[in-house]
C-alpha cells in the first residue's frame, strides 16, 4: 500500500505532553503551581544533543508545525513549507521541537484547561502570560528534554519575539536566532487593531466575561470579526487585489447585505471556520502578550542596550509588503545588533503576500533560509565528525 | 458684547429642508415617491448665479460642513478648516451649498425617518442608495435652488466619488471638479474592512435586523467597533506613532483587559462617543455605496472610457500617508483624465495624517487648494464685472 502523504513531509506525528510541577512565577506576579506543555518533535536528536531546533509559534499557531496527525489527515502542520526532509528546517539533519505555548488552547495549560483550584476551566482567571514567561517555560521544557543548548530557535511574527527574548534571557543556550516577519515591539496601529479585536470578543453577548464554557457557547460573532480582521491585515492590499479584485460572487450587485464581492465571501468563510477552531480567551491573551512585548522598554527605549548581551548569531527576514510587521521594524532589530557588533544576516524579501508571506513557500525566501540553515547543519556535523 | 465665534468662520448657520415629490427611481430598481433633503448654505449667491459650490460629504459626514449651530456651540462643522471667509472655499466670494445625503441620518430622508407607507421608521427597509442616486438627488436640489451650473463641486473620500459622478452624469452643470483623497473605486482591502464593520453591526444582538428603533436600543457594540476601526484606518501608522506611540495610560502595565495603552483609551473613547451620534443603518448603507461605486465597470474596467465625456476642469489632491485612498488611486483618475486630454491639476501632499489629512489644515494642502479656488473666483468675478 502506497503512503498517501507527501515524501517531503515528516509524515505522521504524535504529540507528547509533559507535566511541570515546579511553580512558575509570571511577569504579572501570579504563580502557576503546575502546568502541562504539549509538543511535537521531528527528526532525530544526535548523540551530542547539538542539533536541536526550537520552533516558536505565532498568535493562532500551535505545536503542530509539520507533518500529519494521521495517515488520512489532509491538512499538514502550519509550517509544512519550511519543516521536513530536505526543507530549510531539514528533519534529516535537525531535531525539531515545537510546542503549544502556555495559555494556548491546543493541549497546553491555558484558559480552556482545568484549574486544579476550582476543578473548572480557567477561563478569564488564567493569568496573562508574556513573551518572557513563555521563554521561561520553554527553558524548562528544554531542561526536561535534556537540551542544554539549541542550535537554533526560530519563529515568525509573535514567534520571532520569543526568539529575541531567548537571545536576551538565555544567550548561553542559543546558537542561532532566526527572526522572521517580526518586530521589536508593536506600533500604536498594531495595538489598535488588537484592541478592536478584544472589544469585538469581550462585547459579544456569548462571551459572558470569559465564562462562556459554563454557558456551553462561544463568542462566535467576536471570533468571526477577529479572524476577518486578521486576514485583511495579514494580507497586503496587493495580495487582496490579485486574489479577489472587485470580482462579484453573483453576476451582478445584489443591493442588500448578502455577499456581493468574492472578498466578502472569503472573509466570512474564514471567520466562520475559525469559530470552533480556536479559543477566545487564548486569543485575547495572545493579543496582550503581543502588545506587552518590548525588550527595549527597561532600557529607556534603547533596543541596542537591550540586545547588548546576546551572543547568538542572527538571521532576520522581512517581507516588503508586510505592513503589520514592516521591513522597517526588522531593520530596527538589525541596526541594534550591528550597533553591538553582533553577527547578523538580514534579508528583505520582495513578496506581495503581506505578513502571511512567512508561511508561504516563496522561492527566494526559502532559498536564503535554506542556505543559512545548511551552514548551521554543516557546522554541527563537522564538529560531530 | 463680543461675538465669541472665530472671525474666520461663517458664524451661526441654520439648516433648511426641501421636500421633493417627484418620484426618484434608484439604481437598485426601487422608487422613493418623496423625500426630504436638509442642507446649509454659506455666503451669497451672486446675481448671475455663477458662484455656487456644492459640497459632497463622506461616510459619516452631514450637511453641517461649516459654522456653528448656535452662538454657544463650541464645535464647528466638519470642514471648518476649508470653508469660511478667506479660506480656500471663500464664503466672501462663493455661495456654498452642503447637504445631508439621501439615506443619511442627520435630517434628510433615510433609515431613521418615517416611511409614509408604514408610519414607522424605515430602518432596514430603506433602499441602498448609490453615488449615482445621490448625484441625481443633488441635481434635483440644484434645480430647486435655481442653480443651473455649479462653479465647483468639491468632496473628499466618498465625497470625491460623488464629484466624479457629477462630472460624468452632468458635464454641462459643473465647471470645476475637486476630488480630494478619493479613488475610482474601492480595493478588495477597502471592501474587506467595510465587510468587517457590517458584520460587527449586523451581528450585534441589539441590531434586531435593523429594527433596533422599535426596540428602543442601538447596536452600540457594533458602532464602537465600526468607529474604532475607522479611526485606525483613517490615520496612518506614522500619525498613530506620533500621537500615541506606546505610551501607557497608567504608570505600568495592568496585566488585564482594562486600558493599558493611551491608544486603546483614545479608540474606546472615540467608539463610545460615536454610538449615539450616528445611525447604524445609515452607516451600513454608506459602506455599500462606497463598495458599489465603480464608474469604469460598465466600460469593461476602463476608467478613461468612463471619463471620456467629462468637460469640467479637475483638481485632484492626495496625501502620501493615506493608505485607504492612496495617491496611487488618485493617479489613476489623473491618468484617465490625461488620456482624454482633459484639464487636470494634481497635487500629492506630503502629510503623515493618513486619510484624515483631507480634513486637517495642512499648510501646503490649503495653499494649493486656495490658489486653485482663487483662480476660479477671479474668473467668475472677471466675467461678472
XYZ file of C-alpha atoms in Angstrom:
770
model
C 0.000 0.000 0.000
C 1.414 3.366 -1.018
C 1.849 6.030 1.604
C -0.515 8.814 0.632
C 1.429 11.501 2.496
C 3.979 13.618 0.539
C 7.539 12.267 0.647
C 8.983 15.623 1.700
C 6.861 15.583 4.857
C 7.815 14.303 8.287
C 4.729 12.103 7.911
C 2.522 11.107 10.809
C 3.430 12.746 14.113
C 2.063 12.157 17.590
C 2.228 14.946 20.169
C 3.722 14.387 23.627
C 2.797 16.124 26.843
C 4.973 16.976 29.818
C 3.768 17.978 33.242
C 5.734 20.630 35.148
C 5.377 20.780 38.910
C 7.889 23.452 39.817
C 5.896 26.662 40.383
C 6.339 29.309 37.687
C 6.066 32.936 38.758
C 4.844 35.037 35.885
C 5.566 38.644 34.882
C 2.119 39.620 36.139
C 3.092 38.488 39.646
C 0.888 35.423 39.777
C 2.257 31.905 40.090
C 1.257 28.752 38.233
C 1.912 25.845 40.592
C 1.891 23.311 37.818
C 1.200 23.203 34.128
C 1.408 20.983 31.098
C 3.025 21.664 27.753
C 2.143 19.727 24.629
C 4.782 19.438 21.915
C 5.809 17.560 18.829
C 9.265 16.553 17.651
C 10.501 15.878 14.156
C 13.817 14.280 13.172
C 16.387 12.675 15.466
C 18.449 14.181 18.248
C 22.143 13.430 17.588
C 24.373 11.896 20.198
C 26.000 15.203 21.089
C 22.483 16.669 21.520
C 23.719 19.538 19.379
C 21.226 19.552 16.505
C 18.055 20.636 18.319
C 15.881 23.421 16.967
C 13.031 25.049 18.843
C 10.069 26.439 16.897
C 8.084 29.283 18.496
C 4.561 29.826 17.230
C 2.591 32.978 16.430
C -0.800 34.256 17.576
C -3.070 31.462 16.363
C -0.371 28.817 15.964
C 0.211 25.673 17.985
C 2.594 22.732 18.441
C 1.529 21.109 15.183
C 4.050 22.802 12.899
C 4.738 19.933 10.483
C 3.502 16.536 9.353
C 0.086 14.972 9.721
C -1.830 13.662 12.688
C -2.972 10.527 10.864
C -2.488 8.825 7.562
C -5.891 10.133 6.466
C -5.172 13.712 7.612
C -5.244 16.058 4.609
C -4.034 19.181 6.391
C -0.387 19.324 7.449
C 1.074 21.443 10.267
C 1.190 25.205 9.878
C 4.828 25.414 8.758
C 4.948 22.393 6.480
C 6.512 24.675 3.842
C 9.675 25.074 5.920
C 9.971 21.942 8.081
C 10.647 18.456 6.670
C 13.203 16.305 4.888
C 15.235 18.498 2.531
C 13.427 21.684 3.591
C 15.133 24.689 5.273
C 14.494 23.158 8.695
C 15.746 19.827 7.434
C 14.454 16.973 9.574
C 17.120 14.682 8.102
C 19.696 16.810 9.887
C 17.928 18.609 12.737
C 15.882 17.509 15.698
C 12.943 19.882 15.848
C 10.788 20.655 18.895
C 7.550 22.570 18.515
C 5.300 23.311 21.462
C 1.951 24.872 22.158
C 2.646 27.853 24.376
C 1.377 28.232 27.908
C -2.035 29.885 27.694
C -2.663 28.206 24.339
C -5.762 26.198 23.525
C -4.426 23.138 21.775
C -3.349 20.995 24.700
C -1.018 23.079 26.844
C -2.336 24.527 30.088
C -4.455 27.546 29.276
C -7.878 29.130 29.700
C -9.691 26.089 28.299
C -7.994 23.569 30.631
C -8.988 22.666 34.188
C -7.855 24.914 37.026
C -6.987 22.445 39.815
C -8.013 25.023 42.428
C -11.612 25.104 41.214
C -11.973 21.951 39.114
C -13.459 24.176 36.439
C -11.928 25.575 33.285
C -9.660 28.531 33.987
C -11.457 30.838 31.574
C -10.716 34.504 32.272
C -8.917 33.601 35.522
C -5.988 32.263 33.583
C -3.172 34.798 34.009
C -1.931 36.854 31.078
C 1.413 35.365 30.131
C 4.152 37.352 28.437
C 6.811 36.504 25.886
C 9.269 36.333 28.797
C 7.033 33.876 30.617
C 6.900 31.733 27.509
C 10.670 31.726 27.185
C 10.940 30.703 30.835
C 8.505 27.825 30.316
C 10.309 26.825 27.132
C 13.632 26.818 29.008
C 12.125 24.389 31.487
C 10.877 22.254 28.614
C 14.458 22.294 27.265
C 15.723 21.082 30.654
C 13.277 18.201 30.689
C 14.278 17.240 27.157
C 17.945 17.438 28.214
C 18.671 20.054 25.625
C 21.220 22.423 27.127
C 21.631 24.458 24.024
C 19.519 24.967 20.920
C 21.471 25.142 17.710
C 18.671 27.427 16.543
C 15.467 28.925 17.823
C 13.168 30.009 15.029
C 9.896 31.896 14.845
C 7.806 34.238 12.741
C 5.778 37.206 13.975
C 4.990 36.703 17.686
C 7.261 33.641 17.374
C 10.132 35.928 16.363
C 9.584 37.931 19.538
C 10.115 34.772 21.575
C 13.347 34.118 19.663
C 14.559 37.646 20.502
C 13.675 37.120 24.165
C 15.552 33.793 24.216
C 18.645 35.525 22.835
C 18.384 38.116 25.608
C 17.451 35.848 28.531
C 19.499 32.734 27.708
C 22.407 33.765 25.486
C 24.303 30.628 26.550
C 21.522 28.339 25.338
C 21.021 29.567 21.761
C 23.470 29.446 18.836
C 21.320 30.934 16.105
C 18.295 33.183 16.418
C 16.081 33.195 13.333
C 13.554 36.035 13.469
C 11.081 36.225 10.592
C 8.463 38.919 9.874
C 8.711 40.241 13.417
C 9.303 43.499 15.267
C 10.978 44.747 18.455
C 7.513 45.801 19.697
C 4.061 46.625 18.352
C 3.213 50.041 16.951
C 0.194 52.031 18.137
C -1.582 50.884 14.966
C -0.904 47.217 15.797
C -2.148 47.713 19.355
C -5.194 49.497 17.943
C -6.125 46.550 15.742
C -5.657 44.213 18.719
C -7.913 46.399 20.831
C -10.650 46.302 18.163
C -10.482 42.520 18.271
C -10.592 42.487 22.061
C -13.633 44.749 22.067
C -15.351 42.535 19.486
C -14.713 39.436 21.627
C -15.427 40.957 25.001
C -18.685 42.672 23.985
C -20.030 39.550 22.288
C -23.117 38.578 24.330
C -21.909 34.974 24.320
C -18.604 35.936 25.916
C -20.087 36.015 29.428
C -16.971 37.746 30.797
C -14.904 34.832 29.551
C -17.046 32.184 31.260
C -18.627 31.006 28.003
C -17.584 27.391 28.613
C -20.029 27.141 31.502
C -22.749 28.532 29.243
C -21.866 25.950 26.614
C -21.441 28.616 23.994
C -18.677 30.543 22.234
C -18.441 34.246 21.320
C -18.792 33.354 17.663
C -19.546 36.877 16.406
C -16.407 38.255 18.029
C -14.303 35.361 16.810
C -15.504 35.933 13.249
C -14.578 39.588 13.409
C -11.192 38.746 14.923
C -10.413 36.355 12.107
C -11.737 38.540 9.301
C -9.679 41.447 10.544
C -6.684 39.142 10.905
C -6.996 38.022 7.313
C -7.220 41.577 5.992
C -4.248 42.772 7.967
C -2.064 39.709 7.352
C -2.571 40.056 3.623
C -1.302 43.023 1.639
C -3.523 45.340 -0.346
C -1.794 43.997 -3.473
C -2.296 40.366 -2.492
C -6.004 41.006 -1.946
C -6.236 42.812 -5.271
C -4.532 39.899 -7.036
C -6.656 37.308 -5.236
C -10.082 38.970 -5.361
C -10.003 42.379 -7.035
C -13.583 43.571 -7.296
C -14.892 40.227 -8.505
C -18.549 39.666 -7.729
C -19.865 36.369 -6.438
C -23.065 36.546 -8.484
C -23.383 38.072 -11.913
C -24.484 41.420 -10.524
C -24.734 43.570 -7.436
C -27.462 42.488 -5.010
C -28.283 45.845 -3.346
C -28.524 44.143 0.008
C -26.368 42.821 2.828
C -25.720 39.364 1.490
C -22.394 38.778 -0.167
C -21.748 40.926 -3.243
C -17.992 40.584 -3.668
C -15.831 37.451 -3.564
C -13.632 39.046 -0.907
C -16.640 39.233 1.428
C -17.422 35.582 0.813
C -13.831 34.604 1.546
C -13.644 36.630 4.747
C -16.973 35.330 6.023
C -15.900 31.760 5.349
C -12.555 32.242 7.095
C -14.291 33.881 10.027
C -16.881 31.165 10.428
C -14.440 28.292 10.150
C -12.267 29.842 12.882
C -15.050 29.993 15.473
C -14.732 26.400 16.613
C -11.035 26.059 15.904
C -9.681 28.459 18.479
C -10.414 29.623 21.983
C -11.430 33.258 22.542
C -9.715 33.575 25.929
C -6.464 32.337 24.406
C -6.872 34.784 21.519
C -7.279 37.633 23.996
C -4.243 36.535 25.985
C -2.102 36.288 22.850
C -3.011 39.831 21.767
C -1.952 41.141 25.179
C 1.300 39.215 25.037
C 1.963 40.856 21.663
C 1.103 44.318 22.981
C 3.319 43.951 26.041
C 6.458 42.713 24.294
C 9.035 45.489 24.346
C 12.530 44.413 25.423
C 13.880 47.949 24.927
C 11.424 49.405 27.414
C 13.515 48.837 30.514
C 16.481 50.371 28.725
C 14.694 53.650 28.131
C 13.550 52.501 24.703
C 17.108 51.722 23.607
C 16.997 48.426 21.709
C 20.769 48.365 21.287
C 21.095 48.338 25.067
C 18.531 45.534 25.292
C 20.494 43.415 22.836
C 23.964 44.166 24.256
C 24.337 40.816 25.975
C 23.215 38.497 23.190
C 25.812 36.049 21.914
C 23.941 34.069 19.271
C 24.185 34.706 15.566
C 21.081 36.149 13.917
C 19.155 35.672 10.722
C 16.477 38.328 10.309
C 13.993 38.129 7.429
C 11.258 40.560 6.444
C 8.840 40.889 3.531
C 8.347 44.050 1.502
C 4.519 44.067 1.574
C 4.160 43.160 5.263
C 2.501 46.264 6.708
C 1.804 44.906 10.195
C 5.437 43.922 10.794
C 7.120 46.001 8.142
C 10.745 45.641 6.975
C 11.438 48.933 8.743
C 10.756 47.180 12.062
C 13.083 44.295 11.211
C 15.749 46.826 10.276
C 15.474 48.254 13.786
C 16.464 44.853 15.142
C 19.303 44.552 12.651
C 20.561 48.036 13.476
C 20.559 47.321 17.205
C 22.578 44.143 16.592
C 25.045 45.897 14.292
C 25.427 48.657 16.911
C 26.670 45.916 19.214
C 28.934 44.281 16.595
C 26.833 41.130 16.628
C 26.742 38.736 13.691
C 23.554 39.238 11.744
C 22.336 38.292 8.279
C 19.373 40.231 7.005
C 17.151 39.501 4.032
C 14.309 41.688 2.848
C 12.228 39.501 0.569
C 10.296 41.028 -2.330
C 6.877 39.463 -1.824
C 3.340 40.746 -2.208
C 1.780 38.344 0.313
C 1.810 40.680 3.291
C 2.531 39.337 6.776
C 1.358 35.871 5.730
C 4.439 35.614 3.496
C 6.426 33.929 6.270
C 4.212 30.842 5.936
C 4.323 30.761 2.129
C 6.929 28.865 0.080
C 8.331 31.929 -1.699
C 11.412 30.639 -3.573
C 13.811 33.477 -2.703
C 12.781 33.307 0.965
C 13.182 29.532 1.265
C 16.478 29.695 -0.650
C 18.003 32.168 1.796
C 16.531 30.381 4.808
C 17.772 27.039 3.457
C 21.296 28.289 2.742
C 21.572 29.673 6.267
C 20.282 26.510 7.920
C 22.553 24.337 5.752
C 25.569 26.204 7.109
C 24.266 25.641 10.634
C 23.852 21.905 9.984
C 27.229 21.608 8.206
C 28.974 23.170 11.174
C 27.287 20.800 13.640
C 28.121 17.739 11.550
C 31.708 18.935 11.083
C 32.197 19.216 14.861
C 30.424 15.903 15.353
C 32.620 14.071 12.854
C -20.993 92.006 23.662
C -18.177 90.388 21.745
C -19.028 87.620 19.355
C -17.333 84.517 20.795
C -17.178 82.737 17.418
C -13.937 82.943 15.386
C -13.922 85.751 12.809
C -12.811 83.441 10.009
C -15.951 81.344 10.465
C -19.264 81.700 8.645
C -20.720 82.059 12.142
C -24.132 80.755 13.120
C -25.900 78.800 10.391
C -29.415 77.403 10.265
C -30.185 74.401 8.084
C -33.019 74.395 5.563
C -35.092 71.464 4.375
C -36.695 70.862 0.997
C -39.348 68.298 0.230
C -39.180 66.521 -3.147
C -42.356 64.943 -4.501
C -41.235 63.761 -7.904
C -40.581 60.028 -7.572
C -36.902 59.032 -7.717
C -36.092 55.636 -9.188
C -32.901 54.313 -7.679
C -30.120 52.125 -9.089
C -31.460 49.210 -7.063
C -34.733 49.403 -9.006
C -36.860 50.711 -6.157
C -38.560 54.123 -6.208
C -38.785 56.759 -3.500
C -42.054 58.613 -4.059
C -40.963 61.565 -1.992
C -38.077 62.553 0.204
C -36.573 65.462 2.070
C -33.067 66.850 1.897
C -31.593 69.008 4.615
C -28.865 71.478 3.647
C -26.971 74.540 4.748
C -25.696 77.462 2.701
C -22.815 79.785 3.379
C -22.052 83.031 1.553
C -24.205 84.833 -1.005
C -25.319 83.713 -4.429
C -24.319 86.383 -6.974
C -26.777 87.837 -9.439
C -25.529 85.705 -12.317
C -25.953 82.647 -10.052
C -22.463 81.673 -11.161
C -20.600 81.400 -7.863
C -22.288 78.346 -6.363
C -20.274 75.479 -4.905
C -21.681 72.135 -3.879
C -20.018 70.204 -1.063
C -20.406 66.398 -1.048
C -19.845 64.642 2.248
C -18.072 61.416 3.147
C -19.150 58.328 5.084
C -20.010 59.827 8.437
C -20.380 63.429 7.263
C -23.502 65.540 7.008
C -24.789 68.926 5.828
C -23.096 70.801 8.658
C -19.782 71.477 6.926
C -19.016 74.923 8.367
C -20.032 77.384 11.045
C -21.844 76.828 14.298
C -25.426 75.915 15.118
C -25.671 78.486 17.891
C -23.628 81.182 19.493
C -22.804 78.809 22.355
C -21.859 75.927 20.028
C -18.203 75.023 20.553
C -17.883 72.524 17.706
C -17.901 73.878 14.152
C -18.911 71.949 11.012
C -16.704 69.127 9.771
C -14.863 71.162 7.139
C -14.393 74.416 9.048
C -10.715 74.249 8.054
C -11.549 74.820 4.383
C -14.854 76.749 4.321
C -15.208 80.320 5.550
C -14.216 83.922 4.900
C -10.712 83.957 3.409
C -10.438 80.172 3.403
C -9.983 78.056 0.234
C -13.746 77.783 -0.156
C -14.061 81.509 0.478
C -17.556 82.425 1.606
C -16.840 86.090 0.801
C -16.735 85.065 -2.843
C -18.616 81.785 -3.176
C -22.128 80.636 -2.336
C -21.736 77.230 -0.758
C -24.390 74.510 -0.511
C -23.841 71.488 1.696
C -26.469 68.794 2.089
C -27.015 65.638 4.062
C -27.255 62.845 1.515
C -30.308 60.733 0.940
C -30.079 57.778 3.313
C -28.244 59.932 5.836
C -29.235 60.268 9.470
C -28.965 63.978 10.159
C -32.251 65.235 8.744
C -32.504 64.006 5.168
C -34.821 61.106 4.408
C -33.117 57.916 5.484
C -33.447 54.797 7.628
C -34.169 56.787 10.797
C -37.004 58.856 9.260
C -40.644 57.866 8.888
C -41.666 55.690 5.954
C -45.051 57.156 4.901
C -46.208 53.708 3.762
C -45.940 52.252 7.261
C -45.799 55.297 9.537
C -42.783 53.690 11.155
C -39.099 54.400 10.735
C -37.732 52.923 7.507
C -34.989 51.013 9.254
C -33.581 48.227 7.089
C -36.359 48.736 4.514
C -34.731 51.926 3.342
C -33.227 51.154 -0.077
C -29.466 51.122 -0.585
C -28.665 54.294 -2.474
C -25.642 54.643 -4.729
C -23.335 57.504 -5.589
C -25.309 57.880 -8.834
C -28.551 58.120 -6.869
C -27.016 60.809 -4.708
C -25.927 62.812 -7.728
C -29.431 62.537 -9.153
C -30.965 63.791 -5.901
C -28.370 66.557 -5.713
C -29.215 67.591 -9.302
C -32.835 67.950 -8.242
C -31.751 70.003 -5.258
C -29.805 72.208 -7.687
C -32.976 72.657 -9.768
C -34.943 73.724 -6.747
C -32.248 76.186 -5.764
C -32.232 77.505 -9.350
C -28.592 76.654 -9.749
C -28.113 75.502 -13.331
C -24.420 75.147 -13.068
C -22.018 74.725 -10.155
C -18.788 76.641 -10.491
C -17.314 73.813 -8.438
C -18.370 70.586 -6.811
C -15.994 69.516 -4.095
C -15.630 66.443 -1.947
C -13.176 64.245 -0.089
C -13.189 60.457 0.086
C -16.727 59.206 -0.668
C -17.480 62.883 -1.380
C -14.884 62.835 -4.155
C -16.668 59.890 -5.723
C -19.835 61.994 -5.943
C -17.823 64.764 -7.613
C -16.529 62.274 -10.201
C -20.052 61.014 -10.820
C -21.321 64.575 -11.277
C -18.626 65.216 -13.876
C -19.734 62.069 -15.732
C -23.520 62.447 -15.394
C -23.901 66.225 -15.687
C -20.884 67.590 -17.552
C -22.907 70.677 -18.505
C -23.616 71.534 -14.869
C -20.122 71.518 -13.373
C -17.193 73.813 -14.126
C -14.632 72.506 -11.677
C -14.452 69.084 -10.065
C -12.334 68.996 -6.909
C -11.623 65.428 -5.829
C -9.662 65.016 -2.614
C -8.325 61.792 -1.026
C -10.567 59.692 -3.193
C -10.389 56.741 -5.592
C -12.084 55.494 -8.755
C -13.370 52.515 -6.768
C -12.603 50.589 -3.575
C -9.935 47.912 -3.428
C -10.602 44.421 -2.086
C -8.909 45.524 1.135
C -11.269 48.516 1.470
C -14.286 46.286 0.840
C -12.892 43.837 3.361
C -12.707 46.470 6.099
C -16.264 47.563 5.257
C -17.459 43.973 5.495
C -15.877 43.596 8.952
C -17.800 46.673 10.062
C -21.034 45.349 8.560
C -20.589 42.029 10.344
C -19.899 43.836 13.619
C -23.081 45.894 13.242
C -25.329 43.173 11.908
C -24.338 40.536 14.467
C -24.763 42.945 17.384
C -27.639 41.498 19.465
C -29.149 44.977 19.674
C -29.286 45.306 15.888
C -32.537 43.317 15.626
C -32.124 43.002 11.848
C -32.063 46.778 11.626
C -35.289 47.250 13.619
C -33.489 48.500 16.717
C -35.556 51.719 16.832
C -38.647 49.711 17.741
C -36.658 48.020 20.490
C -35.522 51.409 21.755
C -31.910 50.387 21.594
C -28.874 50.826 19.365
C -26.225 48.291 18.286
C -23.668 50.069 20.425
C -21.045 47.313 20.376
C -21.039 47.219 16.593
C -20.966 51.002 16.322
C -17.964 51.142 18.639
C -16.091 48.626 16.542
C -17.020 50.470 13.350
C -15.663 53.725 14.706
C -12.526 52.283 16.265
C -11.656 50.551 13.021
C -12.439 53.747 11.140
C -10.053 55.715 13.310
C -7.232 53.223 12.852
C -7.638 53.070 9.102
C -8.142 56.810 8.581
C -4.957 57.543 10.467
C -1.545 56.467 9.226
C 0.783 54.190 11.130
C 3.132 57.196 11.468
C 0.403 59.504 12.715
C -0.575 56.972 15.374
C 3.052 56.559 16.372
C 3.462 60.330 16.678
C 0.191 60.726 18.565
C 0.364 57.757 20.942
C 3.452 55.645 20.406
C 3.487 53.016 23.126
C 2.573 55.446 25.881
C 0.816 53.827 28.826
C -2.205 55.371 30.493
C -1.124 54.348 33.971
C 2.432 54.146 35.181
C 2.695 50.469 34.394
C 1.110 47.557 32.557
C -2.065 46.251 34.189
C -1.969 42.596 33.041
C -5.685 42.688 32.394
C -8.220 43.821 29.839
C -8.674 47.368 31.020
C -6.838 50.048 29.135
C -3.042 49.703 29.170
C -2.022 51.973 26.310
C -3.187 55.517 25.507
C -4.125 54.419 22.003
C -6.659 51.979 23.489
C -8.120 54.718 25.637
C -8.438 57.045 22.629
C -10.073 54.414 20.438
C -12.527 53.362 23.146
C -13.494 56.967 23.753
C -13.963 57.661 20.051
C -16.006 54.483 19.681
C -18.246 55.232 22.623
C -18.910 58.829 21.683
C -19.944 57.745 18.168
C -22.672 55.368 19.369
C -25.328 57.998 19.851
C -24.070 60.342 17.171
C -24.752 58.236 14.124
C -27.281 55.739 12.852
C -26.178 52.164 12.222
C -28.482 51.607 9.232
C -27.075 54.725 7.587
C -23.552 53.552 8.297
C -24.314 50.225 6.634
C -25.853 51.943 3.621
C -22.853 54.259 3.233
C -20.406 51.350 3.239
C -22.383 49.672 0.465
C -22.489 52.869 -1.547
C -18.702 53.033 -1.242
C -18.286 49.388 -2.257
C -20.546 49.758 -5.289
C -19.010 52.913 -6.757
C -17.094 51.949 -9.885
C -17.761 54.192 -12.905
C -15.306 52.201 -15.041
C -17.218 48.973 -14.542
C -19.640 49.422 -17.392
C -16.722 50.277 -19.656
C -15.008 46.962 -19.048
C -12.954 48.471 -16.236
C -11.610 51.240 -18.483
C -11.666 54.460 -16.441
C -10.512 56.532 -19.420
C -13.641 55.453 -21.291
C -15.775 56.324 -18.273
C -14.314 59.830 -18.140
C -14.354 60.453 -21.916
C -17.382 62.759 -21.803
C -16.429 64.978 -18.882
C -15.989 68.673 -19.676
C -15.165 70.217 -16.313
C -11.680 71.076 -15.168
C -10.274 68.941 -12.365
C -8.240 69.440 -9.237
C -7.178 66.123 -7.736
C -5.406 66.028 -4.369
C -3.995 63.048 -2.484
C -1.937 62.567 0.658
C 1.219 60.474 0.859
C 0.335 58.552 4.013
C -3.294 57.829 3.083
C -3.340 54.057 2.790
C -7.090 53.622 2.364
C -7.276 56.014 -0.600
C -3.648 56.077 -1.604
C -2.043 58.567 -4.031
C -1.741 55.665 -6.471
C -5.560 55.606 -6.709
C -5.742 59.368 -7.311
C -3.124 58.991 -10.017
C -5.431 56.519 -11.771
C -8.032 59.279 -12.000
C -5.448 61.770 -13.230
C -4.142 59.336 -15.832
C -7.636 58.641 -17.152
C -8.227 62.392 -17.495
C -4.887 62.990 -19.198
C -5.649 60.090 -21.572
C -8.656 62.121 -22.634
C -6.764 65.435 -22.865
C -8.806 66.912 -20.043
C -7.546 69.768 -17.902
C -6.372 68.435 -14.564
C -4.188 69.750 -11.777
C -2.812 67.152 -9.413
C -1.172 67.626 -6.032
C 0.275 64.879 -3.897
C 0.640 66.365 -0.448
C 3.390 65.163 1.874
C 1.441 64.541 5.080
C 1.617 61.889 7.752
C -2.036 62.171 8.827
C -3.390 59.316 6.727
C -6.819 59.573 5.110
C -7.907 62.122 7.727
C -5.479 64.606 6.164
C -8.201 65.997 3.920
C -9.922 67.477 6.979
C -6.760 68.888 8.523
C -5.368 72.394 7.854
C -2.062 71.238 6.379
C -0.429 74.433 5.043
C 0.773 73.063 1.692
C -2.623 71.458 1.040
C -4.650 74.560 1.877
C -2.218 76.705 -0.112
C -2.729 74.683 -3.296
C -6.473 74.351 -2.718
C -6.705 78.098 -2.031
C -4.697 79.104 -5.108
C -6.933 76.938 -7.310
C -10.170 78.284 -5.841
C -8.895 81.868 -6.070
C -8.453 81.430 -9.813
C -11.999 80.028 -10.017
C -13.371 83.039 -8.102
C -11.266 85.541 -10.072
C -12.613 84.157 -13.332
C -16.216 84.395 -12.156
C -15.790 87.964 -10.908
C -13.979 88.949 -14.119
C -16.930 87.713 -16.229
C -19.363 89.280 -13.794
C -17.636 92.664 -13.931
